Amino acid sequence: MYVTFNSRPAPVNLRNTRIIPFNFQYFEPESLDEALQLLSQYGPEAKILAGGTDLLVKMKMRTVVPKYIVNIKRISRLRYIVMDGELLRIGALTTWRDLEKSELVREEVPALHDAAKSMGSVQVRCMATVGGNLCNASPAADSAPPLLVHEAKAKLTSKQKTRTIKIEELITGPGKTTLRSDELLEEIIIPRRGKGGSSFIKIGRVAVDLAIASAATYVVVEDGVVSEIRVALGSVAPKPIRARGCEAMLKGRKINDDVLRAASEAVVSEVSPIDDVRSSAWYRREVSKALVYDSLVRSLARARR
Ligand SMILES: Cc1cc2nc3c(=O)[nH]c(=O)nc-3n(C[C@H](O)[C@H](O)[C@H](O)COP(=O)(O)OP(=O)(O)OC[C@H]3O[C@@H](n4cnc5c(N)ncnc54)[C@H](O)[C@@H]3O)c2cc1C
């Protein structure tokens, strides 16, 4: 089914008003096959609409002007959280509210559960999907640091084939991904958390705001020594990043507060923040240290002994 919108173009006002100032064709496929067929047909000129909480804002501001909109919200088989052997599978259309309410996510991916509790408002969380958050590819995307430290993968599907890549390989820069124009993010795949504890902490200007900076960590300690460690940060580089230098400072070390502090402070050499409306680069750099330290302490407390 499709509807043509003939709204009269309004002047570009560069503000988030209620007006979408251009024409586009709108599709509401009810199956994945139908959606993939549309993407294969219209590819570069089409945009997928999931919750619309990023896309509609961009369309209203004309930073994105698609000719075709493929609303996938009716494809209910893309909305699930299931444990499949040693893997947790999360469908791309799973909302942030679903993540927040999921006992499986709280137990297996504590950092993502933290993110779900702090993301936007309840209203936004009910609309916004985890797939949309990743594919929007904001450096501040709250799902990215938790998924990076849990070594998650993304299942990408097109009419021709399905491929699975690391989340680290999905986002390449602000608003940029390795998704091809005929591909759809179908699922996020996360290994069981094992003995490790994880957490996510963010700081924003107000409660409902993108992160000024964020950090997620995953840590396993055996006999007092750090045996596994992953640290990721958001909003402090052109894309969400792993802080591998910080990880190297912790791996194999006997855990104590001095070691934690030294490693947290070292993240400043790995971030490359910018000044923008939300913060200064200087503040982002400074607060990164505290976020990593606090997240490590919380992850350690959550690790299974
Ligand atoms: C008031 C407000 C507060 C917000 N607060 C936060 C916050 O605290 N943290 C945060 O991270 N974000 C926040 N956001 C941003 C936004 O809500 C999230 O990024 C959200 O998860 C996007 O999901 P969506 O389903 O709405 O995506 P959409 O807007 O539908 O899509 C976003 C992009 O992803 C593409 N896309 C969507 N699904 C797929 C798919 N399955 N496969 C391929 N491409 C796809 C779309 O084509 C589009 O380019 C906020 C937004 C608003 C309006």
Short mmCIF file of N, CA and C in Angstrom, two decimals, residues 121-213:
data_model
loop_
_atom_site.label_atom_id
_atom_site.label_comp_id
_atom_site.label_asym_id
_atom_site.label_seq_id
_atom_site.Cartn_x
_atom_site.Cartn_y
_atom_site.Cartn_z
N SER A 121 12.87 10.00 27.12
CA SER A 121 11.79 9.96 28.10
C SER A 121 10.99 8.68 27.83
N VAL A 122 10.05 8.35 28.70
CA VAL A 122 9.24 7.14 28.46
C VAL A 122 8.55 7.23 27.10
N GLN A 123 8.06 8.41 26.76
CA GLN A 123 7.37 8.57 25.46
C GLN A 123 8.32 8.25 24.30
N VAL A 124 9.54 8.77 24.38
CA VAL A 124 10.52 8.52 23.31
C VAL A 124 10.87 7.03 23.29
N ARG A 125 11.07 6.46 24.47
CA ARG A 125 11.47 5.05 24.55
C ARG A 125 10.40 4.11 23.98
N CYS A 126 9.14 4.52 24.06
CA CYS A 126 8.04 3.69 23.53
C CYS A 126 8.03 3.71 22.00
N MET A 127 8.53 4.74 21.39
CA MET A 127 8.55 4.87 19.92
C MET A 127 9.88 4.38 19.33
N ALA A 128 10.96 4.79 19.97
CA ALA A 128 12.30 4.64 19.39
C ALA A 128 12.77 3.19 19.45
N THR A 129 13.43 2.75 18.39
CA THR A 129 13.92 1.37 18.35
C THR A 129 15.44 1.32 18.51
N VAL A 130 15.91 0.15 18.90
CA VAL A 130 17.36 -0.02 19.07
C VAL A 130 18.03 -0.05 17.69
N GLY A 131 17.34 -0.64 16.69
CA GLY A 131 17.90 -0.65 15.34
C GLY A 131 18.05 0.75 14.79
N GLY A 132 17.05 1.58 15.01
CA GLY A 132 17.10 2.96 14.54
C GLY A 132 18.23 3.73 15.21
N ASN A 133 18.47 3.45 16.47
CA ASN A 133 19.54 4.14 17.21
C ASN A 133 20.90 3.82 16.59
N LEU A 134 21.14 2.56 16.27
CA LEU A 134 22.43 2.18 15.67
C LEU A 134 22.55 2.73 14.25
N CYS A 135 21.48 2.57 13.46
CA CYS A 135 21.57 2.97 12.04
C CYS A 135 21.61 4.48 11.88
N ASN A 136 21.09 5.21 12.83
CA ASN A 136 21.19 6.67 12.78
C ASN A 136 22.65 7.12 12.95
N ALA A 137 23.43 6.25 13.60
CA ALA A 137 24.88 6.41 13.69
C ALA A 137 25.34 7.73 14.31
N SER A 138 24.62 8.15 15.35
CA SER A 138 25.10 9.33 16.08
C SER A 138 26.30 8.93 16.93
N PRO A 139 27.33 9.79 17.02
CA PRO A 139 28.44 9.48 17.93
C PRO A 139 27.94 9.33 19.37
N ALA A 140 26.76 9.90 19.66
CA ALA A 140 26.20 9.87 21.02
C ALA A 140 25.19 8.75 21.22
N ALA A 141 25.01 7.86 20.22
CA ALA A 141 23.98 6.81 20.32
C ALA A 141 24.17 5.99 21.60
N ASP A 142 23.14 5.95 22.43
CA ASP A 142 23.28 5.29 23.73
C ASP A 142 23.43 3.77 23.64
N SER A 143 22.97 3.17 22.53
CA SER A 143 23.09 1.71 22.45
C SER A 143 24.51 1.28 22.13
N ALA A 144 25.30 2.17 21.53
CA ALA A 144 26.58 1.73 20.97
C ALA A 144 27.62 1.32 22.03
N PRO A 145 27.94 2.16 23.02
CA PRO A 145 28.98 1.72 23.98
C PRO A 145 28.63 0.39 24.67
N PRO A 146 27.36 0.21 25.14
CA PRO A 146 27.06 -1.10 25.75
C PRO A 146 27.24 -2.26 24.78
N LEU A 147 26.81 -2.08 23.53
CA LEU A 147 26.93 -3.18 22.56
C LEU A 147 28.38 -3.42 22.19
N LEU A 148 29.19 -2.36 22.18
CA LEU A 148 30.63 -2.54 21.90
C LEU A 148 31.30 -3.37 23.00
N VAL A 149 31.00 -3.07 24.27
CA VAL A 149 31.69 -3.82 25.33
C VAL A 149 31.16 -5.24 25.46
N HIS A 150 29.96 -5.49 24.96
CA HIS A 150 29.43 -6.87 24.98
C HIS A 150 29.74 -7.61 23.67
N GLU A 151 30.58 -7.03 22.84
CA GLU A 151 31.02 -7.65 21.58
C GLU A 151 29.84 -8.13 20.73
N ALA A 152 28.86 -7.24 20.58
CA ALA A 152 27.66 -7.58 19.82
C ALA A 152 27.93 -7.54 18.32
N LYS A 153 27.07 -8.23 17.59
CA LYS A 153 27.15 -8.23 16.12
C LYS A 153 25.81 -7.78 15.54
N ALA A 154 25.87 -7.32 14.30
CA ALA A 154 24.66 -6.86 13.62
C ALA A 154 24.41 -7.77 12.43
N LYS A 155 23.16 -8.26 12.33
CA LYS A 155 22.78 -9.08 11.17
C LYS A 155 22.11 -8.16 10.15
N LEU A 156 22.74 -8.05 9.00
CA LEU A 156 22.25 -7.15 7.95
C LEU A 156 21.69 -7.98 6.81
N THR A 157 20.50 -7.65 6.36
CA THR A 157 19.82 -8.48 5.35
C THR A 157 19.41 -7.65 4.15
N SER A 158 19.65 -8.20 2.98
CA SER A 158 19.13 -7.60 1.75
C SER A 158 18.38 -8.68 0.99
N LYS A 159 17.79 -8.31 -0.14
CA LYS A 159 17.07 -9.30 -0.94
C LYS A 159 18.02 -10.42 -1.37
N GLN A 160 19.27 -10.05 -1.61
CA GLN A 160 20.24 -11.02 -2.12
C GLN A 160 20.83 -11.92 -1.04
N LYS A 161 21.25 -11.27 0.10
CA LYS A 161 21.98 -12.09 1.08
C LYS A 161 21.92 -11.50 2.49
N THR A 162 22.41 -12.30 3.44
CA THR A 162 22.48 -11.85 4.83
C THR A 162 23.95 -11.91 5.25
N ARG A 163 24.41 -10.86 5.93
CA ARG A 163 25.79 -10.90 6.45
C ARG A 163 25.76 -10.43 7.91
N THR A 164 26.76 -10.88 8.66
CA THR A 164 26.83 -10.50 10.08
C THR A 164 28.17 -9.80 10.31
N ILE A 165 28.11 -8.59 10.88
CA ILE A 165 29.35 -7.85 11.14
C ILE A 165 29.40 -7.41 12.60
N LYS A 166 30.60 -7.07 13.06
CA LYS A 166 30.72 -6.55 14.42
C LYS A 166 30.08 -5.17 14.49
N ILE A 167 29.49 -4.83 15.64
CA ILE A 167 28.90 -3.50 15.79
C ILE A 167 29.97 -2.43 15.53
N GLU A 168 31.21 -2.73 15.92
CA GLU A 168 32.31 -1.80 15.73
C GLU A 168 32.49 -1.45 14.25
N GLU A 169 32.10 -2.38 13.36
CA GLU A 169 32.27 -2.15 11.92
C GLU A 169 31.04 -1.50 11.30
N LEU A 170 29.98 -1.32 12.10
CA LEU A 170 28.73 -0.78 11.53
C LEU A 170 28.78 0.75 11.40
N ILE A 171 29.16 1.41 12.50
CA ILE A 171 29.17 2.89 12.47
C ILE A 171 30.57 3.36 12.08
N THR A 172 30.64 4.22 11.05
CA THR A 172 31.97 4.66 10.59
C THR A 172 32.23 6.14 10.86
N GLY A 173 31.19 6.90 11.12
CA GLY A 173 31.37 8.34 11.39
C GLY A 173 30.00 8.94 11.68
N PRO A 174 29.94 10.25 11.93
CA PRO A 174 28.64 10.85 12.28
C PRO A 174 27.62 10.62 11.16
N GLY A 175 26.56 9.87 11.46
CA GLY A 175 25.50 9.58 10.49
C GLY A 175 25.91 8.59 9.41
N LYS A 176 27.07 7.98 9.55
CA LYS A 176 27.55 7.09 8.47
C LYS A 176 27.69 5.64 8.98
N THR A 177 27.23 4.71 8.13
CA THR A 177 27.36 3.29 8.47
C THR A 177 27.85 2.51 7.25
N THR A 178 28.17 1.25 7.49
CA THR A 178 28.56 0.38 6.38
C THR A 178 27.36 -0.34 5.77
N LEU A 179 26.15 0.04 6.20
CA LEU A 179 24.93 -0.53 5.61
C LEU A 179 24.85 -0.13 4.15
N ARG A 180 24.55 -1.09 3.27
CA ARG A 180 24.31 -0.72 1.88
C ARG A 180 22.87 -0.24 1.74
N SER A 181 22.60 0.51 0.66
CA SER A 181 21.28 1.14 0.57
C SER A 181 20.14 0.13 0.42
N ASP A 182 20.47 -1.11 0.02
CA ASP A 182 19.40 -2.11 -0.10
C ASP A 182 19.33 -3.01 1.14
N GLU A 183 20.11 -2.66 2.17
CA GLU A 183 20.17 -3.52 3.36
C GLU A 183 19.37 -2.96 4.52
N LEU A 184 18.94 -3.89 5.36
CA LEU A 184 18.20 -3.53 6.57
C LEU A 184 18.88 -4.22 7.75
N LEU A 185 18.99 -3.52 8.86
CA LEU A 185 19.49 -4.17 10.08
C LEU A 185 18.35 -5.02 10.61
N GLU A 186 18.57 -6.34 10.65
CA GLU A 186 17.48 -7.23 11.07
C GLU A 186 17.56 -7.54 12.55
N GLU A 187 18.79 -7.74 13.05
CA GLU A 187 18.92 -8.28 14.40
C GLU A 187 20.27 -7.91 15.01
N ILE A 188 20.28 -7.81 16.33
CA ILE A 188 21.53 -7.62 17.08
C ILE A 188 21.78 -8.91 17.85
N ILE A 189 23.02 -9.40 17.77
CA ILE A 189 23.34 -10.69 18.38
C ILE A 189 24.41 -10.47 19.45
N ILE A 190 24.10 -10.90 20.67
CA ILE A 190 25.00 -10.62 21.80
C ILE A 190 25.36 -11.93 22.52
N PRO A 191 26.68 -12.20 22.68
CA PRO A 191 27.03 -13.42 23.42
C PRO A 191 26.63 -13.33 24.89
N ARG A 192 26.38 -14.48 25.52
CA ARG A 192 26.07 -14.49 26.97
C ARG A 192 27.15 -13.74 27.73
N ARG A 193 26.78 -13.14 28.83
CA ARG A 193 27.77 -12.28 29.49
C ARG A 193 28.80 -13.03 30.31
N GLY A 194 28.57 -14.29 30.61
CA GLY A 194 29.57 -15.05 31.38
C GLY A 194 29.76 -14.46 32.76
N LYS A 195 31.02 -14.44 33.22
CA LYS A 195 31.27 -13.99 34.60
C LYS A 195 31.35 -12.48 34.74
N GLY A 196 31.40 -11.80 33.60
CA GLY A 196 31.68 -10.36 33.65
C GLY A 196 30.52 -9.51 34.14
N GLY A 197 30.86 -8.36 34.66
CA GLY A 197 29.86 -7.36 35.01
C GLY A 197 29.98 -6.22 34.01
N SER A 198 28.86 -5.57 33.69
CA SER A 198 28.95 -4.44 32.77
C SER A 198 28.05 -3.31 33.25
N SER A 199 28.36 -2.11 32.76
CA SER A 199 27.51 -0.96 33.11
C SER A 199 27.71 0.14 32.08
N PHE A 200 26.79 1.08 32.10
CA PHE A 200 26.82 2.23 31.18
C PHE A 200 26.45 3.45 32.00
N ILE A 201 27.21 4.51 31.81
CA ILE A 201 26.91 5.77 32.50
C ILE A 201 26.99 6.91 31.50
N LYS A 202 26.03 7.80 31.56
CA LYS A 202 26.12 8.95 30.65
C LYS A 202 25.86 10.24 31.41
N ILE A 203 26.37 11.30 30.83
CA ILE A 203 26.06 12.61 31.40
C ILE A 203 25.48 13.47 30.27
N GLY A 204 24.35 14.12 30.58
CA GLY A 204 23.71 15.01 29.60
C GLY A 204 23.45 16.36 30.26
N ARG A 205 22.96 17.32 29.46
CA ARG A 205 22.69 18.64 30.04
C ARG A 205 21.46 18.58 30.94
N VAL A 206 20.42 17.90 30.45
CA VAL A 206 19.18 17.73 31.22
C VAL A 206 18.77 16.28 31.09
N ALA A 207 17.65 15.90 31.72
CA ALA A 207 17.26 14.48 31.74
C ALA A 207 17.01 13.92 30.33
N VAL A 208 16.23 14.61 29.49
CA VAL A 208 15.92 14.08 28.16
C VAL A 208 16.85 14.73 27.14
N ASP A 209 18.03 14.17 26.99
CA ASP A 209 19.02 14.80 26.12
C ASP A 209 20.02 13.75 25.66
N LEU A 210 20.60 14.00 24.49
CA LEU A 210 21.70 13.13 24.06
C LEU A 210 22.87 13.32 25.01
N ALA A 211 23.77 12.33 25.01
CA ALA A 211 24.89 12.38 25.96
C ALA A 211 25.87 13.50 25.61
N ILE A 212 26.34 14.20 26.63
CA ILE A 212 27.54 15.04 26.49
C ILE A 212 28.72 14.09 26.30
N ALA A 213 28.71 13.04 27.12
CA ALA A 213 29.70 11.95 27.01
C ALA A 213 29.11 10.73 27.70
#
